[in-house]
CSV table of C-alpha atoms and ligand atoms in Angstrom, one decimal:
chain,number,residue,atom,x,y,z
A,973,UNK,CA,0.0,0.0,0.0
A,974,UNK,CA,1.4,3.4,-0.9
A,975,UNK,CA,1.4,6.4,1.4
A,976,UNK,CA,-1.0,9.1,0.4
A,977,UNK,CA,-0.9,12.8,1.2
A,978,UNK,CA,-4.4,13.5,2.4
A,979,UNK,CA,-4.0,17.2,1.9
A,980,UNK,CA,-2.5,17.1,-1.5
A,981,UNK,CA,-5.5,18.9,-3.0
A,982,UNK,CA,-5.5,21.7,-0.4
A,983,UNK,CA,-1.7,22.2,-0.8
A,984,UNK,CA,-2.2,22.5,-4.6
A,985,UNK,CA,-4.3,25.5,-4.1
A,986,UNK,CA,-1.5,27.4,-2.3
A,987,UNK,CA,0.9,29.7,-4.2
A,988,UNK,CA,4.1,27.9,-5.0
A,989,UNK,CA,6.0,29.5,-2.1
A,990,UNK,CA,5.2,31.7,0.9
A,991,UNK,CA,5.4,35.4,0.1
A,992,UNK,CA,8.3,36.3,2.4
A,993,UNK,CA,10.3,33.3,1.3
A,994,UNK,CA,9.9,34.4,-2.3
A,995,UNK,CA,11.1,37.9,-1.4
A,996,UNK,CA,14.1,36.5,0.4
A,997,UNK,CA,15.0,34.2,-2.5
A,998,UNK,CA,14.8,37.0,-5.0
A,999,UNK,CA,17.0,39.2,-2.8
A,1000,UNK,CA,19.6,36.5,-2.4
A,1001,UNK,CA,19.6,35.8,-6.1
A,1002,UNK,CA,20.2,39.5,-6.8
A,1003,UNK,CA,23.0,39.7,-4.3
A,1004,UNK,CA,24.5,36.4,-5.6
A,1005,UNK,CA,24.6,37.9,-9.1
A,1006,UNK,CA,25.5,41.5,-8.4
A,1007,UNK,CA,27.2,41.5,-5.0
A,1008,UNK,CA,27.3,44.6,-2.7
A,1009,UNK,CA,24.5,45.4,-0.3
A,1010,UNK,CA,20.8,46.2,-0.3
A,1011,UNK,CA,18.5,48.0,2.2
A,1012,UNK,CA,15.9,45.4,3.1
A,1013,UNK,CA,12.5,46.7,4.0
A,1014,UNK,CA,10.7,43.5,3.0
A,1015,UNK,CA,9.8,41.4,6.0
A,1016,UNK,CA,8.7,43.5,9.0
A,1017,UNK,CA,11.6,42.4,11.3
A,1018,UNK,CA,12.8,44.6,14.2
A,1019,UNK,CA,15.9,46.8,13.9
A,1020,UNK,CA,16.6,47.6,17.6
A,1021,UNK,CA,17.4,45.2,20.4
A,1022,UNK,CA,14.9,44.5,23.2
A,1023,UNK,CA,14.8,47.1,25.9
A,1024,UNK,CA,16.9,47.1,29.1
A,1025,UNK,CA,14.0,46.1,31.5
A,1026,UNK,CA,13.3,43.0,29.4
A,1027,UNK,CA,17.0,42.1,29.1
A,1028,UNK,CA,17.3,42.3,32.9
A,1029,UNK,CA,14.2,40.0,33.4
A,1030,UNK,CA,15.6,37.5,30.8
A,1031,UNK,CA,18.9,37.3,32.7
A,1032,UNK,CA,17.3,36.9,36.1
A,1033,UNK,CA,15.1,34.1,34.8
A,1034,UNK,CA,18.0,32.4,33.1
A,1035,UNK,CA,19.9,32.4,36.4
A,1036,UNK,CA,16.9,30.9,38.1
A,1037,UNK,CA,17.0,28.0,35.6
A,1038,UNK,CA,20.5,27.1,36.8
A,1039,UNK,CA,19.5,27.2,40.5
A,1040,UNK,CA,18.7,24.0,42.3
A,1041,UNK,CA,15.9,25.6,44.2
A,1042,UNK,CA,14.3,27.7,41.5
A,1043,UNK,CA,14.6,26.0,38.1
A,1044,UNK,CA,11.4,25.1,36.3
A,1045,UNK,CA,10.5,22.2,34.1
A,1046,UNK,CA,7.6,22.2,31.6
A,1047,UNK,CA,5.6,25.4,31.7
A,1048,UNK,CA,1.8,25.3,31.9
A,1049,UNK,CA,0.7,25.1,28.3
A,1050,UNK,CA,-1.6,28.1,28.6
A,1051,UNK,CA,1.1,30.3,30.2
A,1052,UNK,CA,2.3,31.1,33.7
A,1053,UNK,CA,-0.2,32.9,35.9
A,1054,UNK,CA,2.2,35.9,36.4
A,1055,UNK,CA,2.1,36.6,32.6
A,1056,UNK,CA,-1.6,35.9,32.2
A,1057,UNK,CA,-2.3,38.3,35.0
A,1058,UNK,CA,-0.1,40.9,33.3
A,1059,UNK,CA,-1.9,40.5,30.0
A,1060,UNK,CA,-5.3,40.7,31.7
A,1061,UNK,CA,-4.2,44.0,33.2
A,1062,UNK,CA,-3.1,45.2,29.8
A,1063,UNK,CA,-6.7,44.7,28.6
A,1064,UNK,CA,-8.3,46.2,31.8
A,1065,UNK,CA,-6.2,49.3,31.1
A,1066,UNK,CA,-7.8,49.5,27.7
A,1067,UNK,CA,-11.2,49.1,29.3
A,1068,UNK,CA,-11.7,45.5,28.0
A,1069,UNK,CA,-13.1,42.9,30.4
A,1070,UNK,CA,-10.7,40.1,29.7
A,1071,UNK,CA,-9.7,38.0,32.7
A,1072,UNK,CA,-6.5,35.9,33.1
A,1073,UNK,CA,-8.3,32.6,32.6
A,1074,UNK,CA,-9.4,33.8,29.1
A,1075,UNK,CA,-5.7,34.3,28.1
A,1076,UNK,CA,-3.5,31.7,26.4
A,1077,UNK,CA,0.2,32.5,26.0
A,1078,UNK,CA,1.7,31.3,22.7
A,1079,UNK,CA,5.0,31.6,20.8
A,1080,UNK,CA,3.8,33.9,18.0
A,1081,UNK,CA,0.7,35.3,16.5
A,1082,UNK,CA,1.4,33.5,13.2
A,1083,UNK,CA,1.4,30.0,14.7
A,1084,UNK,CA,-1.5,30.9,17.1
A,1085,UNK,CA,-3.6,32.2,14.3
A,1086,UNK,CA,-3.0,29.3,11.9
A,1087,UNK,CA,-3.4,26.7,14.7
A,1088,UNK,CA,-6.7,28.2,15.7
A,1089,UNK,CA,-8.2,27.0,12.4
A,1090,UNK,CA,-7.9,23.5,14.0
A,1091,UNK,CA,-11.0,24.2,15.9
A,1092,UNK,CA,-13.3,24.6,12.9
A,1093,UNK,CA,-14.6,22.0,10.6
A,1094,UNK,CA,-15.0,22.9,6.9
A,1095,UNK,CA,-16.1,26.5,7.2
A,1096,UNK,CA,-16.8,29.6,5.1
A,1097,UNK,CA,-14.0,32.1,5.7
A,1098,UNK,CA,-14.3,35.8,5.1
A,1099,UNK,CA,-11.0,37.6,4.4
A,1100,UNK,CA,-10.9,41.3,3.7
A,1101,UNK,CA,-7.8,41.7,1.6
A,1102,UNK,CA,-5.0,42.8,1.0
A,1103,UNK,CA,-4.0,41.0,4.2
A,1104,UNK,CA,-1.3,39.0,6.0
A,1105,UNK,CA,-1.1,35.8,3.8
A,1106,UNK,CA,-1.2,33.5,6.9
A,1107,UNK,CA,-5.0,33.7,7.2
A,1108,UNK,CA,-5.5,32.7,3.5
A,1109,UNK,CA,-2.9,29.9,3.5
A,1110,UNK,CA,-4.2,28.4,6.8
A,1111,UNK,CA,-7.8,28.5,5.5
A,1112,UNK,CA,-6.7,26.8,2.2
A,1113,UNK,CA,-4.7,24.2,4.1
A,1114,UNK,CA,-7.9,23.3,6.0
A,1115,UNK,CA,-9.8,23.1,2.7
A,1116,UNK,CA,-12.0,26.0,3.7
A,1117,UNK,CA,-13.8,28.1,1.1
A,1118,UNK,CA,-12.9,31.8,1.1
A,1119,UNK,CA,-14.9,34.9,0.3
A,1120,UNK,CA,-12.5,37.8,-0.2
A,1121,UNK,CA,-13.6,41.4,0.3
A,1122,UNK,CA,-11.7,43.9,-1.6
A,1123,UNK,CA,-9.8,46.7,0.1
A,1124,UNK,CA,-9.1,49.5,-2.3
A,1125,UNK,CA,-8.6,53.2,-2.7
A,1126,UNK,CA,-12.4,53.8,-2.7
A,1127,UNK,CA,-13.0,52.2,0.7
A,1128,UNK,CA,-9.6,53.3,2.1
A,1129,UNK,CA,-8.6,49.6,2.3
A,1130,UNK,CA,-11.1,49.1,5.1
A,1131,UNK,CA,-13.8,46.8,3.7
A,1132,UNK,CA,-17.1,46.5,5.7
A,1133,UNK,CA,-19.6,43.6,5.8
A,1134,UNK,CA,-22.3,45.5,3.8
A,1135,UNK,CA,-24.3,43.2,1.6
A,1136,UNK,CA,-22.8,39.9,2.9
A,1137,UNK,CA,-25.2,36.9,3.4
A,1138,UNK,CA,-26.1,36.4,7.1
A,1139,UNK,CA,-24.5,32.9,7.2
A,1140,UNK,CA,-22.0,31.8,9.8
A,1141,UNK,CA,-18.4,32.2,8.9
A,1142,UNK,CA,-14.9,32.7,10.3
A,1143,UNK,CA,-14.0,36.3,9.7
A,1144,UNK,CA,-10.3,37.5,9.8
A,1145,UNK,CA,-9.7,41.1,10.6
A,1146,UNK,CA,-6.3,42.8,11.2
A,1147,UNK,CA,-6.2,46.4,12.4
A,1148,UNK,CA,-3.9,48.3,12.2
A,1149,UNK,CA,-3.6,46.3,9.0
A,1150,UNK,CA,-0.7,44.4,7.7
A,1151,UNK,CA,0.1,45.3,4.9
A,1152,UNK,CA,-1.9,48.5,4.2
A,1153,UNK,CA,-1.5,50.2,7.6
A,1154,UNK,CA,-5.2,51.2,7.5
A,1155,UNK,CA,-7.0,51.2,10.8
A,1156,UNK,CA,-10.6,50.6,11.6
A,1157,UNK,CA,-12.3,53.3,13.7
A,1158,UNK,CA,-14.8,52.1,16.4
A,1159,UNK,CA,-17.7,52.4,13.9
A,1160,UNK,CA,-16.0,50.0,11.4
A,1161,UNK,CA,-15.2,47.5,14.1
A,1162,UNK,CA,-18.7,47.8,15.5
A,1163,UNK,CA,-20.1,47.1,12.0
A,1164,UNK,CA,-18.1,43.8,11.9
A,1165,UNK,CA,-19.1,42.8,15.4
A,1166,UNK,CA,-22.8,43.5,14.7
A,1167,UNK,CA,-22.5,41.4,11.5
A,1168,UNK,CA,-20.8,38.5,13.4
A,1169,UNK,CA,-23.5,38.5,16.1
A,1170,UNK,CA,-26.3,38.6,13.4
A,1171,UNK,CA,-24.8,35.9,11.3
A,1172,UNK,CA,-23.5,33.5,14.0
A,1173,UNK,CA,-19.9,34.2,12.9
A,1174,UNK,CA,-16.7,34.2,14.8
A,1175,UNK,CA,-14.2,37.1,14.3
A,1176,UNK,CA,-10.5,36.2,14.6
A,1177,UNK,CA,-8.9,39.6,15.2
A,1178,UNK,CA,-5.2,40.1,14.7
A,1179,UNK,CA,-4.1,42.9,17.0
A,1180,UNK,CA,-0.3,42.3,16.4
A,1181,UNK,CA,0.1,46.0,15.4
A,1182,UNK,CA,-2.1,47.5,18.2
A,1183,UNK,CA,0.9,49.6,19.5
A,1184,UNK,CA,0.7,51.5,16.2
A,1185,UNK,CA,-3.0,52.4,16.4
A,1186,UNK,CA,-3.3,56.2,16.2
A,1187,UNK,CA,-4.8,58.2,19.2
A,1188,UNK,CA,-8.5,57.7,19.3
A,1189,UNK,CA,-8.5,54.4,17.3
A,1190,UNK,CA,-9.3,51.1,18.9
A,1191,UNK,CA,-6.4,49.0,20.0
A,1192,UNK,CA,-8.5,45.9,20.7
A,1193,UNK,CA,-11.7,44.4,19.2
A,1194,UNK,CA,-13.2,44.4,22.7
A,1195,UNK,CA,-13.8,48.2,22.4
A,1196,UNK,CA,-16.7,47.2,20.2
A,1197,UNK,CA,-20.0,46.4,22.0
A,1198,UNK,CA,-20.8,42.7,22.0
A,1199,UNK,CA,-17.3,41.6,20.9
A,1200,UNK,CA,-16.9,39.4,24.0
A,1201,UNK,CA,-19.6,37.2,22.5
A,1202,UNK,CA,-18.1,36.7,19.1
A,1203,UNK,CA,-14.4,37.7,18.9
A,1204,UNK,CA,-11.1,36.0,19.6
A,1205,UNK,CA,-8.1,38.3,19.6
A,1206,UNK,CA,-4.5,37.4,18.7
A,1207,UNK,CA,-1.7,39.7,19.9
A,1208,UNK,CA,2.1,39.5,20.1
A,1209,UNK,CA,5.1,41.2,21.5
A,1210,UNK,CA,7.0,40.9,18.2
A,1211,UNK,CA,6.4,44.4,16.9
A,1212,UNK,CA,5.5,46.2,20.1
A,1213,UNK,CA,8.5,44.9,22.2
A,1214,UNK,CA,11.0,43.6,19.7
A,1215,UNK,CA,10.2,39.9,20.4
A,1216,UNK,CA,10.5,38.6,16.8
A,1217,UNK,CA,13.6,36.5,17.9
A,1218,UNK,CA,12.3,35.7,21.4
A,1219,UNK,CA,8.7,34.6,20.5
A,1220,UNK,CA,5.8,35.4,22.7
A,1221,UNK,CA,2.2,36.0,21.9
A,1222,UNK,CA,-1.3,35.4,23.3
A,1223,UNK,CA,-4.8,34.6,22.3
A,1224,UNK,CA,-7.8,35.9,24.3
A,1225,UNK,CA,-11.0,33.8,24.1
A,1226,UNK,CA,-13.9,35.2,26.1
A,1227,UNK,CA,-15.6,32.2,27.8
A,1228,UNK,CA,-19.1,33.2,26.4
A,1229,UNK,CA,-18.2,32.3,22.8
A,1230,UNK,CA,-19.8,29.0,21.9
A,1231,UNK,CA,-20.1,26.9,18.7
A,1232,UNK,CA,-22.7,24.3,18.5
A,1233,UNK,CA,-23.0,24.2,22.3
A,1234,UNK,CA,-19.2,23.9,22.9
A,1235,UNK,CA,-17.2,26.8,24.3
A,1236,UNK,CA,-14.3,27.9,22.1
A,1237,UNK,CA,-12.1,28.4,25.2
A,1238,UNK,CA,-12.5,24.7,26.2
A,1239,UNK,CA,-11.7,23.5,22.6
A,1240,UNK,CA,-8.6,25.6,22.4
A,1241,UNK,CA,-7.5,24.5,25.9
A,1242,UNK,CA,-8.0,20.9,24.8
A,1243,UNK,CA,-6.1,21.5,21.5
A,1244,UNK,CA,-3.2,23.2,23.2
A,1245,UNK,CA,-2.8,20.5,25.8
A,1246,UNK,CA,-2.5,17.9,23.1
A,1247,UNK,CA,-0.3,19.9,20.7
A,1248,UNK,CA,1.7,22.5,22.6
A,1249,UNK,CA,4.1,22.4,25.6
A,1250,UNK,CA,4.0,26.1,26.4
A,1251,UNK,CA,6.5,29.0,26.1
A,1252,UNK,CA,9.7,28.9,28.1
A,1253,UNK,CA,9.8,30.4,31.6
A,1254,UNK,CA,12.6,32.8,30.6
A,1255,UNK,CA,10.7,34.2,27.7
A,1256,UNK,CA,7.5,34.6,29.7
A,1257,UNK,CA,9.5,36.6,32.4
A,1258,UNK,CA,10.8,38.8,29.6
A,1259,UNK,CA,7.2,39.3,28.3
A,1260,UNK,CA,6.0,40.2,31.8
A,1261,UNK,CA,8.7,42.8,32.0
A,1262,UNK,CA,7.8,44.2,28.6
A,1263,UNK,CA,4.2,44.7,29.9
A,1264,UNK,CA,5.4,46.4,33.1
A,1265,UNK,CA,5.1,50.2,33.4
A,1266,UNK,CA,8.9,50.7,32.9
A,1267,UNK,CA,9.2,48.1,30.2
A,1268,UNK,CA,6.2,49.5,28.3
A,1269,UNK,CA,7.7,53.0,28.4
A,1270,UNK,CA,11.0,51.7,27.0
A,1271,UNK,CA,9.3,49.7,24.3
A,1272,UNK,CA,7.2,52.7,23.3
A,1273,UNK,CA,10.4,54.7,22.7
A,1274,UNK,CA,11.4,52.2,20.1
A,1275,UNK,CA,8.0,52.0,18.5
A,1276,UNK,CA,8.1,55.8,18.2
A,1277,UNK,CA,11.2,55.5,16.0
A,1278,UNK,CA,9.4,53.1,13.7
A,1279,UNK,CA,6.5,55.5,13.6
A,1280,UNK,CA,8.9,58.3,12.7
A,1281,UNK,CA,10.3,56.2,9.9
A,1282,UNK,CA,6.8,56.0,8.4
A,1283,UNK,CA,6.6,59.8,8.4
A,1284,UNK,CA,10.1,60.1,6.8
A,1285,UNK,CA,9.2,57.7,4.0
A,1286,UNK,CA,5.6,58.6,3.7
A,1287,UNK,CA,6.3,62.3,3.5
A,1288,UNK,CA,8.2,61.8,0.3
A,1289,UNK,CA,6.0,59.1,-1.2
A,1290,UNK,CA,2.9,61.2,-0.8
A,1291,UNK,CA,4.4,63.8,-3.1
A,1292,UNK,CA,4.9,61.3,-5.9
A,1293,UNK,CA,2.1,58.7,-5.6
A,1294,UNK,CA,-0.9,57.5,-3.7
A,1295,UNK,CA,-0.1,56.4,-0.1
A,1296,UNK,CA,-2.7,54.4,1.7
A,1297,UNK,CA,-1.1,54.0,5.1
A,1298,UNK,CA,-1.4,56.8,7.7
A,1299,UNK,CA,1.3,58.6,9.5
A,1300,UNK,CA,3.0,56.5,12.1
A,1301,UNK,CA,1.9,53.2,10.5
A,1302,UNK,CA,4.1,50.1,10.7
A,1303,UNK,CA,4.2,49.8,7.0
A,1304,UNK,CA,4.0,52.2,4.1
A,1305,UNK,CA,1.5,51.1,1.5
A,1306,UNK,CA,1.7,52.9,-1.8
A,1307,UNK,CA,0.8,52.7,-5.4
A,1308,UNK,CA,3.5,51.6,-7.9
A,1309,UNK,CA,4.4,54.0,-10.7
A,1310,UNK,CA,2.0,53.8,-13.6
A,1311,UNK,CA,2.3,50.7,-15.7
A,1312,UNK,CA,4.2,48.6,-13.2
A,1313,UNK,CA,2.9,45.4,-11.6
A,1314,UNK,CA,4.0,44.8,-8.0
A,1315,UNK,CA,6.7,42.3,-8.9
A,1316,UNK,CA,7.9,44.5,-11.8
A,1317,UNK,CA,8.3,47.3,-9.4
A,1318,UNK,CA,10.0,45.1,-6.9
A,1319,UNK,CA,12.6,44.1,-9.5
A,1320,UNK,CA,13.1,47.7,-10.6
A,1321,UNK,CA,13.5,49.1,-7.1
A,1322,UNK,CA,16.0,46.4,-6.3
A,1323,UNK,CA,17.9,46.7,-9.6
A,1324,UNK,CA,18.0,50.5,-9.7
A,1325,UNK,CA,18.4,51.6,-6.1
A,1326,UNK,CA,19.0,48.4,-4.2
A,1327,UNK,CA,15.9,48.6,-2.0
A,1328,UNK,CA,13.9,45.6,-1.1
A,1329,UNK,CA,10.2,45.8,-0.3
A,1330,UNK,CA,7.2,43.5,-0.6
A,1331,UNK,CA,5.0,43.3,-3.7
A,1332,UNK,CA,1.3,44.1,-2.8
A,1333,UNK,CA,-0.1,41.3,-4.9
A,1334,UNK,CA,1.3,38.8,-2.4
A,1335,UNK,CA,-1.3,40.0,0.1
A,1336,UNK,CA,-4.3,39.4,-2.1
A,1337,UNK,CA,-5.6,40.3,-5.6
A,1338,UNK,CA,-6.5,43.9,-4.6
A,1339,UNK,CA,-2.8,44.4,-3.7
A,1340,UNK,CA,-1.7,44.2,-7.4
A,1341,UNK,CA,-0.2,47.5,-8.4
A,1342,UNK,CA,0.7,48.4,-4.8
A,1343,UNK,CA,3.8,48.0,-2.7
A,1344,UNK,CA,4.7,47.7,1.0
A,1345,UNK,CA,7.8,49.0,2.7
A,1346,UNK,CA,8.5,48.0,6.3
A,1347,UNK,CA,9.2,50.8,8.7
A,1348,UNK,CA,10.9,48.5,11.1
A,1349,UNK,CA,14.4,50.0,10.5
A,1350,UNK,CA,16.8,52.2,12.3
A,1351,UNK,CA,16.2,55.9,11.7
A,1352,UNK,CA,19.6,56.1,9.8
A,1353,UNK,CA,18.5,53.2,7.5
A,1354,UNK,CA,15.1,54.8,6.9
A,1355,UNK,CA,16.8,58.1,5.9
A,1356,UNK,CA,19.1,56.2,3.5
A,1357,UNK,CA,16.1,54.4,2.0
A,1358,UNK,CA,14.5,57.8,1.5
A,1359,UNK,CA,17.6,58.9,-0.4
A,1360,UNK,CA,17.3,55.9,-2.6
A,1361,UNK,CA,13.6,56.3,-3.2
A,1362,UNK,CA,14.2,60.0,-4.2
A,1363,UNK,CA,16.8,58.8,-6.8
A,1364,UNK,CA,14.5,56.3,-8.4
A,1365,UNK,CA,13.9,57.5,-12.0
A,1366,UNK,CA,10.2,56.3,-12.2
A,1367,UNK,CA,8.4,59.1,-10.4
A,1368,UNK,CA,6.8,61.7,-12.8
B,2023,LIG,C1,5.5,40.8,7.9
B,2023,LIG,O1,6.5,41.3,7.3
B,2023,LIG,O2,4.4,40.9,7.4
B,2023,LIG,C2,5.6,40.2,9.2
B,2023,LIG,O3,6.7,40.5,9.8
B,2023,LIG,C3,5.7,38.7,9.0
B,2023,LIG,C4,5.2,38.1,10.2
B,2023,LIG,O4,4.9,38.7,11.2
B,2023,LIG,O5,5.2,36.8,10.2
C-alpha cells in the first residue's frame, strides 16, 4: 500500500512559495549575481534590540533556571499565571473585560492564528484583503472556502460587511492592518461585530500591530460592544516589544463564545494541551517585563522611532504617488508607478536603487499594483532608504 498525502488537493491551491520566502529568495539571487549590499524593507523584522528592562528580566530568569531551588520544568501550556495576569491588566487598562483565565500564551501570532483553524470543521471564511497571507494559507490548508472582500482606494482599504449573506463564517480582521497600515475606527469594528453577532460568525482579530493604532482608534476588538460574544483576539510582542527573535504572543478567548453548544475556550485548551508544551519560563518573564510600566515605556520609545520612519518615507512618497497608510503606520503602503505590476516594481526598485520591499499582490488580488515598505528600520537606515527612493527614476 502506498502512502498518500491526504491534503495534496489543499496544498495544490496554495501559491508555490510563501510570500516572504519568495522575497528572500529574489534578494539572495540578486546579491549572488551583483554583490554589494541592499536595504531590506521587506519582512517586518525589528531593527533595535529589546529594551533594558526586558533584558534584565531574561537574565534573572536564566539564572533561576540554573539554580537548584528555583529551576522550572515544563511550563503550563496556557502560560504562567504571572504573565496571564499581566496580559489581563493590559486589557483592563484599555477598558476591556478580559480575565486571566481567558488568556492563552503562545509563541507567535502567526502560529497561534494558523493553529486556531484546527477548531473549525469545513467553514466559510471571510477575508478582507490585501492582508497577511497566513490567514489565507491556513484556510486553504484546512480546505475552507474563502470569500475575499476587496480593500481598495475607494474604501480606504477598510472593507465592511455590507451586503454579505447572514450565514455563519470565520472572519479574519487585522487592524492596524498588515500590509496597508489602514486602521478601523470604532464604527468600522462595530459594524463587523454586529454582523458577526447577526450571522452567528466568529471574528478572529489580529491585533499584532495595536501599538501603532493612532490616538482615538481602537487597540482591541473588545472596544466594540458585543465583541466578547463573538471575537477571539491574537496579539504578540514581536512588533511592540521587539520579540521577533524571542517569540511570545497570546490569544484571548472570552468564555461566552460557543459553537454548536461547545465553548471555544474549552476547545482551544484541549487543542493546546494535546499539541503545545508552552512558552519557556525565561521568555515569559521577559514578556511580563515588557508589559510592566517601565518596560512598556522603554518599548514605546522604540515603536516611536518606527512610527517616525513611516513619516520620513511617507512624507516623500505622498508627493509622488498614492499612499494608503497613515502617519505612524508600521508599513508604508503605496501605489506603484503607472504601468508597473507589484513584482515588476520590486525588480526595478531592487535593480536600480537596491531597495527591497514586498509586492502588494502577495497580500491578495487587490494588492496588485501596490507595494509595501516596512518601517521596522533604524532611523539612519530609513533616511538612507528615503535617499534611494528619491533617486528612483520612475516618479513623474
Ligand atoms: C510581515 O513582514 O508581514 C511580518 O513581519 C511577517 C510576520 O509577522 O510573520
